[in-house]
Structures are given as C-alpha cells and as structure tokens.
PDB file of C-alpha atoms in Angstrom:
ATOM      1  CA  MET A 572     -80.484 130.427  23.534  1.00 37.00           C
ATOM      2  CA  PHE A 573     -78.909 133.192  25.620  1.00 36.00           C
ATOM      3  CA  ARG A 574     -78.809 135.383  22.486  1.00 39.00           C
ATOM      4  CA  SER A 575     -82.561 135.308  22.085  1.00 39.00           C
ATOM      5  CA  LEU A 576     -82.857 136.713  25.499  1.00 35.00           C
ATOM      6  CA  GLN A 577     -80.420 139.670  24.877  1.00 37.00           C
ATOM      7  CA  PRO A 578     -83.162 141.887  23.746  1.00 36.00           C
ATOM      8  CA  ILE A 579     -85.361 141.430  26.686  1.00 32.00           C
ATOM      9  CA  VAL A 580     -82.697 141.769  29.094  1.00 31.00           C
ATOM     10  CA  MET A 581     -81.722 144.962  27.494  1.00 32.00           C
ATOM     11  CA  LEU A 582     -85.443 146.071  27.999  1.00 32.00           C
ATOM     12  CA  VAL A 583     -85.945 144.897  31.679  1.00 31.00           C
ATOM     13  CA  LEU A 584     -82.333 146.875  32.369  1.00 32.00           C
ATOM     14  CA  LEU A 585     -83.953 150.027  30.840  1.00 35.00           C
ATOM     15  CA  GLY A 586     -87.131 149.717  32.596  1.00 36.00           C
ATOM     16  CA  LEU A 587     -89.125 149.805  29.342  1.00 36.00           C
ATOM     17  CA  THR A 588     -91.028 146.467  29.805  1.00 34.00           C
ATOM     18  CA  SER A 589     -94.709 146.445  28.751  1.00 33.00           C
ATOM     19  CA  VAL A 590     -95.624 146.348  32.533  1.00 34.00           C
ATOM     20  CA  GLY A 591     -94.932 149.820  32.635  1.00 40.00           C
ATOM     21  CA  VAL A 592     -92.818 152.617  34.258  1.00 43.00           C
ATOM     22  CA  SER A 593     -93.868 153.992  37.692  1.00 44.00           C
ATOM     23  CA  ALA A 594     -93.156 157.166  39.165  1.00 48.00           C
ATOM     24  CA  ASP A 595     -91.216 155.093  41.860  1.00 54.00           C
ATOM     25  CA  ASP A 596     -87.716 155.063  43.289  1.00 57.00           C
ATOM     26  CA  ARG A 597     -86.228 154.755  39.888  1.00 85.00           C
ATOM     27  CA  PHE A 598     -87.581 158.245  38.805  1.00 91.00           C
ATOM     28  CA  GLN A 599     -86.550 161.680  40.248  1.00 94.00           C
ATOM     29  CA  THR A 600     -88.981 164.504  40.841  1.00 93.00           C
ATOM     30  CA  THR A 601     -88.590 168.120  39.576  1.00 91.00           C
ATOM     31  CA  LYS A 602     -89.710 170.980  41.725  1.00 88.00           C
ATOM     32  CA  GLN A 603     -92.504 171.154  39.375  1.00 91.00           C
ATOM     33  CA  GLY A 604     -93.749 167.555  39.876  1.00 93.00           C
ATOM     34  CA  SER A 605     -92.443 165.989  36.422  1.00 94.00           C
ATOM     35  CA  TYR A 606     -90.629 162.681  36.884  1.00 95.00           C
ATOM     36  CA  TYR A 607     -87.943 161.584  34.811  1.00 96.00           C
ATOM     37  CA  ARG A 608     -85.189 159.206  34.499  1.00 96.00           C
ATOM     38  CA  ASP A 609     -81.991 159.342  32.510  1.00 96.00           C
ATOM     39  CA  LEU A 610     -81.485 156.525  30.244  1.00 97.00           C
ATOM     40  CA  LYS A 611     -78.037 157.833  28.847  1.00 97.00           C
ATOM     41  CA  THR A 612     -76.190 160.542  30.169  1.00 95.00           C
ATOM     42  CA  GLY A 613     -74.912 162.958  27.423  1.00 97.00           C
ATOM     43  CA  ALA A 614     -72.031 165.109  27.321  1.00 97.00           C
ATOM     44  CA  GLY A 615     -71.119 169.172  26.713  1.00 96.00           C
ATOM     45  CA  GLU A 616     -73.339 171.971  27.865  1.00 95.00           C
ATOM     46  CA  THR A 617     -76.288 171.413  30.465  1.00 97.00           C
ATOM     47  CA  VAL A 618     -79.625 172.483  29.417  1.00 97.00           C
ATOM     48  CA  GLU A 619     -80.964 175.640  31.641  1.00 96.00           C
ATOM     49  CA  MET A 620     -83.677 178.190  31.283  1.00 94.00           C
ATOM     50  CA  GLY A 621     -83.649 180.178  28.330  1.00 95.00           C
ATOM     51  CA  HIS A 622     -81.816 177.725  25.809  1.00 96.00           C
ATOM     52  CA  VAL A 623     -82.771 176.456  22.754  1.00 96.00           C
ATOM     53  CA  VAL A 624     -82.968 172.618  22.757  1.00 97.00           C
ATOM     54  CA  THR A 625     -83.411 170.248  19.916  1.00 97.00           C
ATOM     55  CA  ILE A 626     -85.223 167.007  20.318  1.00 97.00           C
ATOM     56  CA  HIS A 627     -86.616 163.824  18.848  1.00 97.00           C
ATOM     57  CA  PHE A 628     -89.139 162.452  21.074  1.00 97.00           C
ATOM     58  CA  VAL A 629     -91.811 159.585  21.281  1.00 97.00           C
ATOM     59  CA  GLY A 630     -94.854 160.294  23.513  1.00 96.00           C
ATOM     60  CA  TRP A 631     -97.688 158.277  24.735  1.00 97.00           C
ATOM     61  CA  LEU A 632    -100.703 158.828  26.934  1.00 95.00           C
ATOM     62  CA  ASP A 633     -99.664 157.352  30.570  1.00 94.00           C
ATOM     63  CA  ASP A 634    -101.978 154.697  31.361  1.00 91.00           C
ATOM     64  CA  ASP A 635    -101.340 154.268  35.216  1.00 86.00           C
ATOM     65  CA  GLY A 636     -97.710 154.082  34.722  1.00 85.00           C
ATOM     66  CA  ALA A 637     -97.327 151.875  31.523  1.00 89.00           C
ATOM     67  CA  LYS A 638     -96.865 153.403  27.929  1.00 94.00           C
ATOM     68  CA  GLY A 639    -100.485 153.731  26.451  1.00 95.00           C
ATOM     69  CA  ARG A 640    -101.296 154.814  22.978  1.00 94.00           C
ATOM     70  CA  GLU A 641     -98.547 156.801  20.886  1.00 95.00           C
ATOM     71  CA  ILE A 642     -99.523 159.794  20.469  1.00 93.00           C
ATOM     72  CA  TYR A 643     -96.547 161.334  18.398  1.00 93.00           C
ATOM     73  CA  ASN A 644     -93.286 160.271  17.109  1.00 96.00           C
ATOM     74  CA  SER A 645     -90.800 162.708  15.697  1.00 96.00           C
ATOM     75  CA  HIS A 646     -88.216 159.854  14.539  1.00 95.00           C
ATOM     76  CA  ARG A 647     -90.910 158.583  12.466  1.00 95.00           C
ATOM     77  CA  GLU A 648     -91.953 162.152  11.259  1.00 92.00           C
ATOM     78  CA  GLY A 649     -88.240 162.632  10.112  1.00 94.00           C
ATOM     79  CA  ARG A 650     -88.395 166.037  12.050  1.00 94.00           C
ATOM     80  CA  PRO A 651     -86.992 166.901  15.267  1.00 97.00           C
ATOM     81  CA  VAL A 652     -88.541 169.557  17.383  1.00 94.00           C
ATOM     82  CA  SER A 653     -86.620 172.871  18.781  1.00 95.00           C
ATOM     83  CA  PHE A 654     -88.046 175.109  21.457  1.00 94.00           C
ATOM     84  CA  VAL A 655     -86.850 177.936  23.925  1.00 95.00           C
ATOM     85  CA  VAL A 656     -86.897 176.097  27.331  1.00 95.00           C
ATOM     86  CA  GLY A 657     -88.919 177.900  29.630  1.00 93.00           C
ATOM     87  CA  THR A 658     -91.460 179.754  27.316  1.00 88.00           C
ATOM     88  CA  ASP A 659     -95.114 179.670  27.801  1.00 76.00           C
ATOM     89  CA  ARG A 660     -95.735 178.163  24.572  1.00 81.00           C
ATOM     90  CA  LEU A 661     -95.484 174.792  25.500  1.00 84.00           C
ATOM     91  CA  MET A 662     -96.481 172.249  28.234  1.00 86.00           C
ATOM     92  CA  PRO A 663     -94.551 173.557  31.282  1.00 88.00           C
ATOM     93  CA  GLY A 664     -93.531 169.629  31.501  1.00 92.00           C
ATOM     94  CA  TRP A 665     -91.347 169.671  28.706  1.00 90.00           C
ATOM     95  CA  SER A 666     -89.160 172.728  29.946  1.00 92.00           C
ATOM     96  CA  ASP A 667     -88.861 171.293  33.243  1.00 91.00           C
ATOM     97  CA  GLY A 668     -88.175 167.710  32.058  1.00 93.00           C
ATOM     98  CA  VAL A 669     -85.315 168.586  29.645  1.00 96.00           C
ATOM     99  CA  ILE A 670     -83.433 171.190  32.536  1.00 95.00           C
ATOM    100  CA  GLY A 671     -79.990 169.358  33.133  1.00 96.00           C
ATOM    101  CA  MET A 672     -79.895 166.987  30.522  1.00 97.00           C
ATOM    102  CA  LYS A 673     -76.810 167.347  27.934  1.00 98.00           C
ATOM    103  CA  PRO A 674     -76.335 166.511  24.156  1.00 98.00           C
ATOM    104  CA  GLY A 675     -76.649 163.023  23.733  1.00 98.00           C
ATOM    105  CA  GLY A 676     -78.752 162.136  26.501  1.00 98.00           C
ATOM    106  CA  LYS A 677     -81.815 160.234  26.602  1.00 98.00           C
ATOM    107  CA  ARG A 678     -84.520 160.707  29.473  1.00 97.00           C
ATOM    108  CA  MET A 679     -87.981 159.090  30.294  1.00 96.00           C
ATOM    109  CA  LEU A 680     -90.336 162.032  31.270  1.00 96.00           C
ATOM    110  CA  ARG A 681     -93.752 161.487  32.820  1.00 96.00           C
ATOM    111  CA  LEU A 682     -95.785 164.481  33.179  1.00 96.00           C
ATOM    112  CA  PRO A 683     -99.076 164.739  35.451  1.00 95.00           C
ATOM    113  CA  PRO A 684    -101.929 166.293  33.628  1.00 94.00           C
ATOM    114  CA  ALA A 685    -101.188 169.590  35.130  1.00 93.00           C
ATOM    115  CA  LEU A 686     -98.005 169.340  33.578  1.00 94.00           C
ATOM    116  CA  GLY A 687     -98.994 168.457  30.150  1.00 91.00           C
ATOM    117  CA  TYR A 688    -102.376 169.642  28.606  1.00 87.00           C
ATOM    118  CA  GLY A 689    -104.096 169.825  31.734  1.00 86.00           C
ATOM    119  CA  SER A 690    -108.083 169.926  31.498  1.00 85.00           C
ATOM    120  CA  ARG A 691    -107.400 170.972  27.706  1.00 84.00           C
ATOM    121  CA  ARG A 692    -107.592 168.376  25.039  1.00 71.00           C
ATOM    122  CA  ALA A 693    -106.261 167.541  21.552  1.00 76.00           C
ATOM    123  CA  PRO A 694    -108.992 166.419  19.689  1.00 72.00           C
ATOM    124  CA  GLY A 695    -108.379 163.031  18.443  1.00 75.00           C
ATOM    125  CA  ALA A 696    -104.909 162.855  20.160  1.00 84.00           C
ATOM    126  CA  ILE A 697    -105.012 163.584  24.010  1.00 89.00           C
ATOM    127  CA  PRO A 698    -108.127 163.632  26.231  1.00 90.00           C
ATOM    128  CA  GLN A 699    -108.720 166.146  28.931  1.00 89.00           C
ATOM    129  CA  ASP A 700    -106.821 165.238  32.222  1.00 92.00           C
ATOM    130  CA  SER A 701    -104.403 162.820  30.631  1.00 93.00           C
ATOM    131  CA  GLY A 702    -100.922 161.920  31.940  1.00 95.00           C
ATOM    132  CA  LEU A 703     -98.193 161.834  29.514  1.00 95.00           C
ATOM    133  CA  MET A 704     -95.016 160.015  28.757  1.00 97.00           C
ATOM    134  CA  PHE A 705     -92.281 160.756  26.451  1.00 97.00           C
ATOM    135  CA  LEU A 706     -88.604 159.289  25.589  1.00 97.00           C
ATOM    136  CA  ILE A 707     -86.658 162.449  24.540  1.00 98.00           C
ATOM    137  CA  ASP A 708     -83.573 162.091  22.715  1.00 98.00           C
ATOM    138  CA  LEU A 709     -81.333 165.756  23.260  1.00 98.00           C
ATOM    139  CA  LEU A 710     -79.584 166.347  20.133  1.00 98.00           C
ATOM    140  CA  ALA A 711     -78.573 170.034  20.693  1.00 97.00           C
ATOM    141  CA  VAL A 712     -78.283 172.795  23.005  1.00 97.00           C
ATOM    142  CA  GLU A 713     -77.812 176.492  22.006  1.00 95.00           C
ATOM    143  CA  GLN A 714     -77.820 179.571  24.285  1.00 87.00           C
TER     144      GLN A 714
END
C-alpha cells in the first residue's frame, strides 16, 4: 500500500501536483518580478549576467498558478538550449530566472506576461498576455 503512494508523496513534496503552483511563500521573487523555486540545488559556478548557459526545459501556459497546456519540451525534442544571460534576444524572465542557479540545479519558474512574450503572441502556441511556467534543468555554465 505505501509503495503505491510514494509517487504521489514525491509530487506533493515537490509542489508539482495538478492543483497548481502559485506565486506564494513557496516562491521567491526576483527584482524584475519573476517567481522561482529551486527544486534541486546544483554545484559549481553560479550563473551571472553574461554567462552562456545550456538548459533543458519544459514550458507551459500559466493557468492561474497551475500548469496549463504544454508549449515546448526540449527533453522530448532531444535538444538542449543555450543562450547568453542578459541578451535582448530572449524573454527577459529567462535571464532573470536562471541567475543564481548552478549546474545540475532544477528550478520552477513562473513569468508574468511582461517577462514572457508580453502583448506579442506565438501563433498556435502562446496567446498574447499569457503568463508562462517553466521547469528548468541547468546543464552547463560558461563565462
């Protein structure tokens, strides 16, 4: 009996149940307004502005604090993503949301619309003014 409850207990402990993840006391807030919660602390060099990071991620539409429709999964695609932290070519919330992570770390990130796509939209994937959620696995950091 207890063995069958183990996966459910793990989901509750991680706060990843289907009832959602809210921007409450379980999350910290960055200066820019992203919400994050470390699920696993990595080791090594800490991500700072200007570093090149390589991540795997899963992204969802934020449905009032719950994971909505999945919009991308780099694990499934088999391709991690690399970017320079602080560049203007990506969502501001991504740069904001990975600062302070270390390789091997895992972080849940919630972005309000202004730190995601804002009033823009990605046809067929992201409606305008959508909040977004990401589960980020930091694979590597380079200066």
